[in-house]
Amino acid sequence: MRRGEGRLRDGGGGAAVTGVLIIGGGLAAVRTAEQLRRNDYTEPITIVGAETHLPYDRPPLSKQLLRGEVDDVALKPASFYEQHRIGLRLGCAARTVDVAAHTVTLADGDVLGYHQLVIATGLVPNRIGVGDLDGVFVLRSLDDARALRRRAASARRAVVIGAGFIGCEVSASLRGAGVQVVLVEPQPTPLAAVLGEQVGALITRLHRDEGVDVRTGVKVDSVSGSEGVESVTLSDGSVIPADLVVVGVGSRPACDWLTGSEIAVADGIGCDEAGRTSAPDVWAIGDVASWRDLSGAQARVEHWSNVAEQAKTMVSAMLGSAVPRAGVPYFWSDQYDVKIQCLGHPRTGDTVHLTEDDGRRFVAYYERDGVLVGVVGAGIPEVVRTARGKIAAGAAITEVLQPA
């Protein structure tokens, strides 16, 4: 018996059987399929995606694609899927799953059986009550990004609502295109909920130095206009002229279609430390999945680099192999000419030690109970890289503040 054959039971309900059925057409789906083939899995693999595009990379949407530097962001060419015998069902979302019958029903009524089901549906953007005026955008999909790029080409004044990573990156891209930008955030600083206020203040400085009008501690009350957006009114009474509004107020796990399926869902799909859900033969990966971490807590990690490690872990568990040890989380954000990088698990309540700051580039270490738990660097990648081993080892903060 070749590895991956004979170990997964047949699907039910009279549906056509596929070995592994992957729901979701993004990075997590592609990495899962890649790992299965690398581990000599020979049964069928099918990826089901709601969008008509080949699975594509999302980080460039708010940066290179929005700036017009690239247009093709496909993760793999069509030939890759043919070569590796990975089936694609694009332009048709999953509608329901029957875990007892081992079937998934698609929006077009087709029913697909599975031996193992992998849910990799990612996130859907949150929306706020700003109406449907022409010129109001969210940015999640490739079509969203292309439409926003077309509008930005003629825009003069933009309001970006929400100063998370997407809002900050969009603001930087729009400023690069010569658009006047007001960035609105109810928290005390951009990225305060992720990196804390001290580092958030450094991000604020970066944007203000580039000409962005950063408004913090204030919310959007309304967006107004006749046929298209004309102005944004804030909770402090300010009225900001605008012909473009981008809403970037976070996202939520795309798991509404699982209602009534017996798959446990809270903040995402609940999984163990290898991606197993509460239902037999059902796994979840990527932004939609809340995996159990080493401390026993459930956590969703919405970072590009995390997906590859999750895929290795999940596929190893699925095929009965040794499960690799989890690495140190890493993510980055490109804003203007500065790459902001983060390693580890920083929290807003951590003690922050700012060790380098030249007015634009900086390095900040995060301490919790005397232990180094994370590092954030802007424009100084070599310093960030050297902290990986220390974070993994749970080193004392003194090892980086007072190196031998």
Short mmCIF file of C-alpha atoms in Angstrom, two decimals:
data_model
loop_
_atom_site.label_atom_id
_atom_site.label_comp_id
_atom_site.label_asym_id
_atom_site.label_seq_id
_atom_site.Cartn_x
_atom_site.Cartn_y
_atom_site.Cartn_z
CA MET A 1 0.00 0.00 0.00
CA ARG A 2 1.43 3.37 -0.98
CA ARG A 3 1.45 6.07 1.65
CA GLY A 4 -1.91 7.85 1.88
CA GLU A 5 -3.89 5.02 0.26
CA GLY A 6 -6.39 2.79 2.02
CA ARG A 7 -6.34 4.71 5.28
CA LEU A 8 -9.29 7.01 4.55
CA ARG A 9 -12.81 5.64 4.42
CA ASP A 10 -15.28 6.16 1.56
CA GLY A 11 -17.75 9.01 1.55
CA GLY A 12 -21.49 8.43 1.76
CA GLY A 13 -24.75 9.69 0.39
CA GLY A 14 -24.17 8.40 -3.11
CA ALA A 15 -21.85 11.31 -3.90
CA ALA A 16 -18.81 11.10 -6.10
CA VAL A 17 -15.92 10.26 -3.79
CA THR A 18 -12.88 12.50 -3.52
CA GLY A 19 -10.01 11.56 -1.23
CA VAL A 20 -9.43 15.00 0.30
CA LEU A 21 -11.90 17.79 -0.33
CA ILE A 22 -10.57 21.27 0.48
CA ILE A 23 -13.11 24.09 0.84
CA GLY A 24 -11.56 27.50 0.22
CA GLY A 25 -9.54 28.82 -2.69
CA GLY A 26 -6.65 30.63 -1.05
CA LEU A 27 -3.18 30.08 0.37
CA ALA A 28 -4.26 27.56 3.03
CA ALA A 29 -5.95 25.38 0.41
CA VAL A 30 -2.93 25.38 -1.89
CA ARG A 31 -0.43 24.69 0.91
CA THR A 32 -2.56 21.76 2.09
CA ALA A 33 -2.71 20.24 -1.38
CA GLU A 34 1.05 20.74 -1.83
CA GLN A 35 1.83 19.01 1.44
CA LEU A 36 -0.39 16.06 0.64
CA ARG A 37 1.41 15.45 -2.66
CA ARG A 38 4.84 15.98 -1.06
CA ASN A 39 3.92 13.30 1.46
CA ASP A 40 3.15 10.82 -1.36
CA TYR A 41 -0.61 11.02 -0.97
CA THR A 42 -1.97 9.60 -4.24
CA GLU A 43 -5.75 9.73 -3.89
CA PRO A 44 -7.78 12.57 -5.43
CA ILE A 45 -7.54 16.12 -4.08
CA THR A 46 -10.16 18.72 -4.95
CA ILE A 47 -10.13 22.42 -4.08
CA VAL A 48 -13.50 24.20 -4.03
CA GLY A 49 -13.37 28.00 -4.22
CA ALA A 50 -16.14 30.60 -4.26
CA GLU A 51 -14.19 32.92 -6.57
CA THR A 52 -13.61 32.28 -10.26
CA HIS A 53 -9.90 33.17 -10.07
CA LEU A 54 -7.13 30.64 -9.59
CA PRO A 55 -6.10 30.59 -5.92
CA TYR A 56 -4.16 33.78 -5.32
CA ASP A 57 -1.97 35.57 -2.79
CA ARG A 58 -3.75 38.19 -0.67
CA PRO A 59 -0.91 40.29 0.85
CA PRO A 60 -0.14 42.07 -2.47
CA LEU A 61 -3.76 43.28 -2.79
CA SER A 62 -3.22 46.25 -0.46
CA LYS A 63 0.29 46.93 -1.69
CA GLN A 64 1.80 45.95 -5.07
CA LEU A 65 -1.51 45.32 -6.83
CA LEU A 66 -3.17 48.46 -5.49
CA ARG A 67 -0.12 50.46 -6.56
CA GLY A 68 -0.30 48.97 -10.06
CA GLU A 69 3.04 47.19 -9.83
CA VAL A 70 1.54 43.72 -10.44
CA ASP A 71 -1.75 42.36 -11.70
CA ASP A 72 -1.30 38.58 -11.59
CA VAL A 73 -1.17 37.36 -7.99
CA ALA A 74 -1.98 33.69 -8.63
CA LEU A 75 -0.15 31.39 -6.22
CA LYS A 76 0.38 28.75 -8.91
CA PRO A 77 -0.30 28.56 -12.65
CA ALA A 78 -3.06 26.30 -13.97
CA SER A 79 -0.40 23.81 -15.09
CA PHE A 80 0.58 23.19 -11.45
CA TYR A 81 -2.84 21.79 -10.61
CA GLU A 82 -2.86 19.64 -13.72
CA GLN A 83 0.63 18.32 -13.08
CA HIS A 84 -0.16 17.40 -9.47
CA ARG A 85 -3.65 16.09 -10.21
CA ILE A 86 -5.38 18.66 -8.02
CA GLY A 87 -8.95 19.27 -9.12
CA LEU A 88 -10.39 22.78 -9.04
CA ARG A 89 -14.07 23.67 -8.61
CA LEU A 90 -14.01 27.46 -8.85
CA GLY A 91 -16.80 30.01 -8.80
CA CYS A 92 -19.04 27.87 -6.59
CA ALA A 93 -19.12 28.17 -2.80
CA ALA A 94 -19.84 25.37 -0.36
CA ARG A 95 -23.35 25.64 1.07
CA THR A 96 -23.71 22.84 3.65
CA VAL A 97 -21.79 19.88 5.03
CA ASP A 98 -23.21 16.56 6.25
CA VAL A 99 -20.55 15.10 8.54
CA ALA A 100 -22.41 11.81 8.98
CA ALA A 101 -22.70 11.22 5.23
CA HIS A 102 -19.25 12.71 4.51
CA THR A 103 -20.66 15.06 1.88
CA VAL A 104 -20.57 18.74 1.01
CA THR A 105 -23.32 20.39 -1.00
CA LEU A 106 -22.27 23.28 -3.24
CA ALA A 107 -24.25 26.40 -4.09
CA ASP A 108 -25.09 24.96 -7.53
CA GLY A 109 -26.61 21.86 -5.94
CA ASP A 110 -23.74 19.46 -6.66
CA VAL A 111 -22.89 17.07 -3.85
CA LEU A 112 -19.28 16.00 -3.29
CA GLY A 113 -18.20 13.18 -1.04
CA TYR A 114 -14.98 13.17 0.91
CA HIS A 115 -12.69 10.86 2.81
CA GLN A 116 -11.24 13.82 4.65
CA LEU A 117 -12.56 17.38 4.59
CA VAL A 118 -10.30 20.42 5.05
CA ILE A 119 -11.97 23.77 5.71
CA ALA A 120 -9.81 26.71 4.57
CA THR A 121 -12.42 29.38 3.91
CA GLY A 122 -10.52 32.26 5.54
CA LEU A 123 -12.23 35.49 6.53
CA VAL A 124 -14.98 37.82 5.40
CA PRO A 125 -14.60 41.57 6.01
CA ASN A 126 -16.63 43.31 8.67
CA ARG A 127 -18.87 46.08 7.42
CA ILE A 128 -20.17 49.15 9.15
CA GLY A 129 -23.29 51.16 8.39
CA VAL A 130 -21.81 53.59 5.88
CA GLY A 131 -24.26 52.87 3.08
CA ASP A 132 -23.70 51.74 -0.50
CA LEU A 133 -22.58 54.98 -2.08
CA ASP A 134 -20.34 54.81 -5.11
CA GLY A 135 -16.77 55.19 -3.91
CA VAL A 136 -17.05 53.12 -0.71
CA PHE A 137 -14.87 49.99 -0.74
CA VAL A 138 -13.80 47.06 1.38
CA LEU A 139 -10.65 45.20 0.45
CA ARG A 140 -10.67 41.43 0.72
CA SER A 141 -10.77 39.94 -2.78
CA LEU A 142 -8.84 40.35 -6.01
CA ASP A 143 -11.90 41.96 -7.59
CA ASP A 144 -12.11 44.39 -4.63
CA ALA A 145 -8.47 45.39 -5.12
CA ARG A 146 -8.78 45.93 -8.86
CA ALA A 147 -11.91 48.03 -8.42
CA LEU A 148 -10.23 50.11 -5.71
CA ARG A 149 -7.17 50.63 -7.92
CA ARG A 150 -9.34 51.93 -10.76
CA ARG A 151 -11.10 54.36 -8.43
CA ALA A 152 -7.86 55.49 -6.77
CA ALA A 153 -6.43 56.50 -10.13
CA SER A 154 -8.82 59.49 -10.23
CA ALA A 155 -9.34 60.07 -6.50
CA ARG A 156 -8.03 63.17 -4.75
CA ARG A 157 -9.14 62.74 -1.12
CA ALA A 158 -9.58 59.41 0.66
CA VAL A 159 -10.74 58.42 4.12
CA VAL A 160 -9.52 55.05 5.37
CA ILE A 161 -11.64 53.72 8.23
CA GLY A 162 -9.66 51.45 10.53
CA ALA A 163 -5.91 51.51 11.19
CA GLY A 164 -5.15 47.82 11.33
CA PHE A 165 -2.67 46.31 8.91
CA ILE A 166 -4.98 46.59 5.90
CA GLY A 167 -5.89 50.20 6.69
CA CYS A 168 -2.26 51.19 7.22
CA GLU A 169 -1.09 49.46 4.04
CA VAL A 170 -3.90 50.95 1.95
CA SER A 171 -3.12 54.40 3.34
CA ALA A 172 0.53 53.99 2.38
CA SER A 173 -0.36 52.80 -1.14
CA LEU A 174 -2.81 55.66 -1.71
CA ARG A 175 -0.30 58.24 -0.49
CA GLY A 176 2.21 56.79 -2.93
CA ALA A 177 -0.32 57.48 -5.67
CA GLY A 178 -0.61 61.13 -4.59
CA VAL A 179 -4.00 60.82 -2.88
CA GLN A 180 -4.63 62.88 0.26
CA VAL A 181 -5.44 60.40 3.04
CA VAL A 182 -7.19 60.71 6.39
CA LEU A 183 -6.77 57.55 8.49
CA VAL A 184 -9.47 57.15 11.17
CA GLU A 185 -9.06 54.81 14.13
CA PRO A 186 -11.10 54.64 17.38
CA GLN A 187 -8.14 53.17 19.31
CA PRO A 188 -5.43 55.49 20.71
CA THR A 189 -3.02 54.55 17.91
CA PRO A 190 -2.90 52.48 14.73
CA LEU A 191 -2.32 48.78 15.47
CA ALA A 192 -2.81 49.37 19.19
CA ALA A 193 -4.82 46.16 19.59
CA VAL A 194 -2.04 44.09 17.99
CA LEU A 195 1.27 45.74 18.90
CA GLY A 196 0.30 48.01 21.80
CA GLU A 197 0.16 51.78 22.04
CA GLN A 198 3.90 52.37 22.40
CA VAL A 199 4.75 50.75 19.07
CA GLY A 200 1.49 52.06 17.63
CA ALA A 201 2.75 55.59 18.28
CA LEU A 202 5.80 54.83 16.12
CA ILE A 203 3.50 53.65 13.32
CA THR A 204 1.53 56.89 13.71
CA ARG A 205 4.74 58.86 13.32
CA LEU A 206 5.63 56.96 10.13
CA HIS A 207 2.30 57.79 8.50
CA ARG A 208 2.26 61.41 9.58
CA ASP A 209 5.77 61.85 8.23
CA GLU A 210 4.40 60.68 4.86
CA GLY A 211 1.57 63.21 4.95
CA VAL A 212 -1.30 61.07 6.24
CA ASP A 213 -3.75 62.85 8.54
CA VAL A 214 -4.07 60.28 11.35
CA ARG A 215 -7.19 60.76 13.51
CA THR A 216 -7.28 58.47 16.56
CA GLY A 217 -9.75 58.07 19.41
CA VAL A 218 -12.62 58.91 17.08
CA LYS A 219 -15.21 56.95 15.11
CA VAL A 220 -17.09 57.46 11.86
CA ASP A 221 -20.68 58.62 12.29
CA SER A 222 -21.76 58.73 8.65
CA VAL A 223 -20.69 58.81 5.01
CA SER A 224 -22.59 61.29 2.85
CA GLY A 225 -23.08 62.14 -0.80
CA SER A 226 -25.66 62.34 -3.54
CA GLU A 227 -24.64 59.83 -6.22
CA GLY A 228 -21.15 59.14 -4.90
CA VAL A 229 -19.34 59.67 -1.62
CA GLU A 230 -18.60 63.31 -0.87
CA SER A 231 -17.79 63.53 2.84
CA VAL A 232 -17.29 61.59 6.06
CA THR A 233 -18.55 62.85 9.42
CA LEU A 234 -16.68 61.76 12.55
CA SER A 235 -17.98 61.32 16.08
CA ASP A 236 -16.23 64.53 17.17
CA GLY A 237 -18.26 66.49 14.62
CA SER A 238 -15.48 66.83 12.04
CA VAL A 239 -16.56 66.67 8.40
CA ILE A 240 -13.88 65.38 6.02
CA PRO A 241 -14.29 65.90 2.25
CA ALA A 242 -13.69 62.64 0.39
CA ASP A 243 -14.28 61.05 -2.99
CA LEU A 244 -13.02 57.64 -1.84
CA VAL A 245 -13.65 55.68 1.37
CA VAL A 246 -11.99 52.39 2.28
CA VAL A 247 -13.45 50.40 5.17
CA GLY A 248 -10.89 48.26 6.97
CA VAL A 249 -12.44 47.44 10.31
CA GLY A 250 -11.36 43.83 10.60
CA SER A 251 -12.77 40.51 9.47
CA ARG A 252 -14.51 37.48 10.89
CA PRO A 253 -14.10 33.76 10.17
CA ALA A 254 -16.03 32.57 7.11
CA CYS A 255 -17.93 29.74 8.73
CA ASP A 256 -21.61 30.74 8.58
CA TRP A 257 -22.21 27.87 6.14
CA LEU A 258 -21.36 25.39 8.93
CA THR A 259 -24.40 26.30 11.04
CA GLY A 260 -26.12 23.08 12.13
CA SER A 261 -23.28 20.89 10.90
CA GLU A 262 -22.09 19.56 14.29
CA ILE A 263 -18.71 21.22 13.66
CA ALA A 264 -17.94 23.34 16.73
CA VAL A 265 -17.59 27.04 15.94
CA ALA A 266 -16.80 29.88 18.34
CA ASP A 267 -14.24 32.47 17.24
CA GLY A 268 -13.52 30.39 14.18
CA ILE A 269 -13.59 26.61 13.90
CA GLY A 270 -12.37 24.96 17.08
CA CYS A 271 -9.44 22.59 16.47
CA ASP A 272 -6.90 20.63 18.43
CA GLU A 273 -3.16 21.28 18.10
CA ALA A 274 -3.06 19.53 14.69
CA GLY A 275 -6.18 21.02 13.09
CA ARG A 276 -8.74 18.31 13.92
CA THR A 277 -12.24 19.69 14.44
CA SER A 278 -15.02 18.28 16.60
CA ALA A 279 -16.31 16.22 13.66
CA PRO A 280 -14.62 13.03 12.46
CA ASP A 281 -12.43 13.39 9.36
CA VAL A 282 -12.88 17.17 9.29
CA TRP A 283 -9.93 19.54 9.64
CA ALA A 284 -9.52 23.34 9.53
CA ILE A 285 -6.54 25.52 8.65
CA GLY A 286 -5.63 29.17 8.21
CA ASP A 287 -7.50 32.27 9.28
CA VAL A 288 -10.79 30.43 9.82
CA ALA A 289 -9.28 27.93 12.27
CA SER A 290 -8.81 28.32 16.02
CA TRP A 291 -6.04 25.87 16.91
CA ARG A 292 -5.10 24.84 20.45
CA ASP A 293 -1.67 26.26 21.24
CA LEU A 294 1.08 24.90 23.51
CA SER A 295 -0.52 26.52 26.57
CA GLY A 296 -3.84 24.80 25.88
CA ALA A 297 -5.58 28.00 24.79
CA GLN A 298 -7.48 28.37 21.53
CA ALA A 299 -6.13 30.95 19.10
CA ARG A 300 -6.56 32.03 15.51
CA VAL A 301 -3.33 33.24 13.90
CA GLU A 302 -4.08 35.42 10.87
CA HIS A 303 -0.60 35.43 9.38
CA TRP A 304 0.58 34.34 5.95
CA SER A 305 3.64 32.45 7.20
CA ASN A 306 1.62 30.50 9.77
CA VAL A 307 -0.29 28.64 7.07
CA ALA A 308 2.70 26.69 5.74
CA GLU A 309 3.54 25.39 9.21
CA GLN A 310 -0.08 24.49 9.90
CA ALA A 311 -0.26 22.57 6.62
CA LYS A 312 2.81 20.51 7.52
CA THR A 313 1.39 19.73 10.96
CA MET A 314 -2.12 18.93 9.75
CA VAL A 315 -1.10 16.76 6.82
CA SER A 316 1.33 14.81 9.00
CA ALA A 317 -1.46 14.12 11.50
CA MET A 318 -3.91 13.26 8.72
CA LEU A 319 -1.53 10.68 7.25
CA GLY A 320 -0.42 9.27 10.59
CA SER A 321 3.12 10.67 10.51
CA ALA A 322 5.10 12.37 13.24
CA VAL A 323 3.76 15.87 13.82
CA PRO A 324 6.43 18.60 13.55
CA ARG A 325 6.90 21.02 16.39
CA ALA A 326 5.28 24.43 15.97
CA GLY A 327 7.64 27.29 15.12
CA VAL A 328 7.74 30.92 16.22
CA PRO A 329 4.93 32.95 14.61
CA TYR A 330 6.08 35.56 12.11
CA PHE A 331 4.34 38.24 10.09
CA TRP A 332 5.24 41.40 8.24
CA SER A 333 3.66 44.52 6.77
CA ASP A 334 5.12 46.74 4.03
CA GLN A 335 4.30 50.41 4.56
CA TYR A 336 6.06 52.98 2.35
CA ASP A 337 9.72 51.93 2.16
CA VAL A 338 9.63 50.26 5.59
CA LYS A 339 9.07 46.56 6.24
CA ILE A 340 7.53 46.07 9.67
CA GLN A 341 8.28 42.57 10.98
CA CYS A 342 7.04 40.74 14.05
CA LEU A 343 8.21 37.51 15.66
CA GLY A 344 6.55 35.74 18.57
CA HIS A 345 3.42 36.45 20.57
CA PRO A 346 3.32 40.15 21.55
CA ARG A 347 0.32 41.29 23.60
CA THR A 348 -0.93 44.72 24.47
CA GLY A 349 -0.17 44.25 28.17
CA ASP A 350 3.49 43.31 27.67
CA THR A 351 6.38 45.50 28.77
CA VAL A 352 7.96 47.02 25.65
CA HIS A 353 11.68 47.79 25.44
CA LEU A 354 12.54 50.13 22.57
CA THR A 355 16.23 49.52 21.86
CA GLU A 356 16.67 51.25 18.50
CA ASP A 357 14.85 54.24 17.00
CA ASP A 358 16.28 56.62 14.42
CA GLY A 359 13.01 58.46 13.83
CA ARG A 360 11.80 56.01 11.19
CA ARG A 361 13.32 52.59 11.78
CA PHE A 362 13.02 50.92 15.18
CA VAL A 363 13.30 47.69 17.18
CA ALA A 364 11.07 46.87 20.15
CA TYR A 365 11.27 43.78 22.38
CA TYR A 366 8.23 42.48 24.28
CA GLU A 367 8.65 41.12 27.80
CA ARG A 368 6.18 39.10 29.84
CA ASP A 369 7.11 37.94 33.35
CA GLY A 370 10.77 38.52 32.60
CA VAL A 371 10.70 36.41 29.43
CA LEU A 372 11.21 37.55 25.83
CA VAL A 373 7.94 36.80 24.02
CA GLY A 374 8.19 38.89 20.87
CA VAL A 375 10.04 41.45 18.81
CA VAL A 376 8.83 44.06 16.34
CA GLY A 377 11.25 45.74 13.99
CA ALA A 378 10.75 48.35 11.29
CA GLY A 379 13.38 48.48 8.57
CA ILE A 380 15.92 46.43 10.58
CA PRO A 381 15.31 42.81 9.48
CA GLU A 382 18.67 41.42 10.63
CA VAL A 383 17.91 42.28 14.27
CA VAL A 384 14.47 40.68 14.12
CA ARG A 385 15.86 37.45 12.66
CA THR A 386 18.40 37.00 15.46
CA ALA A 387 15.63 36.95 18.08
CA ARG A 388 13.86 33.86 16.71
CA GLY A 389 15.92 31.31 18.66
CA LYS A 390 15.68 33.25 21.90
CA ILE A 391 11.89 33.56 21.63
CA ALA A 392 11.60 29.84 20.89
CA ALA A 393 13.75 29.02 23.91
CA GLY A 394 11.84 31.32 26.27
CA ALA A 395 14.95 33.34 26.96
CA ALA A 396 15.13 35.95 29.70
CA ILE A 397 14.64 39.50 28.45
CA THR A 398 18.09 40.36 29.80
CA GLU A 399 19.65 38.20 27.06
CA VAL A 400 18.64 40.72 24.42
CA LEU A 401 18.83 43.88 26.49
CA GLN A 402 22.29 43.05 27.84
CA PRO A 403 23.84 40.58 25.36
CA ALA A 404 27.05 38.85 26.35
#
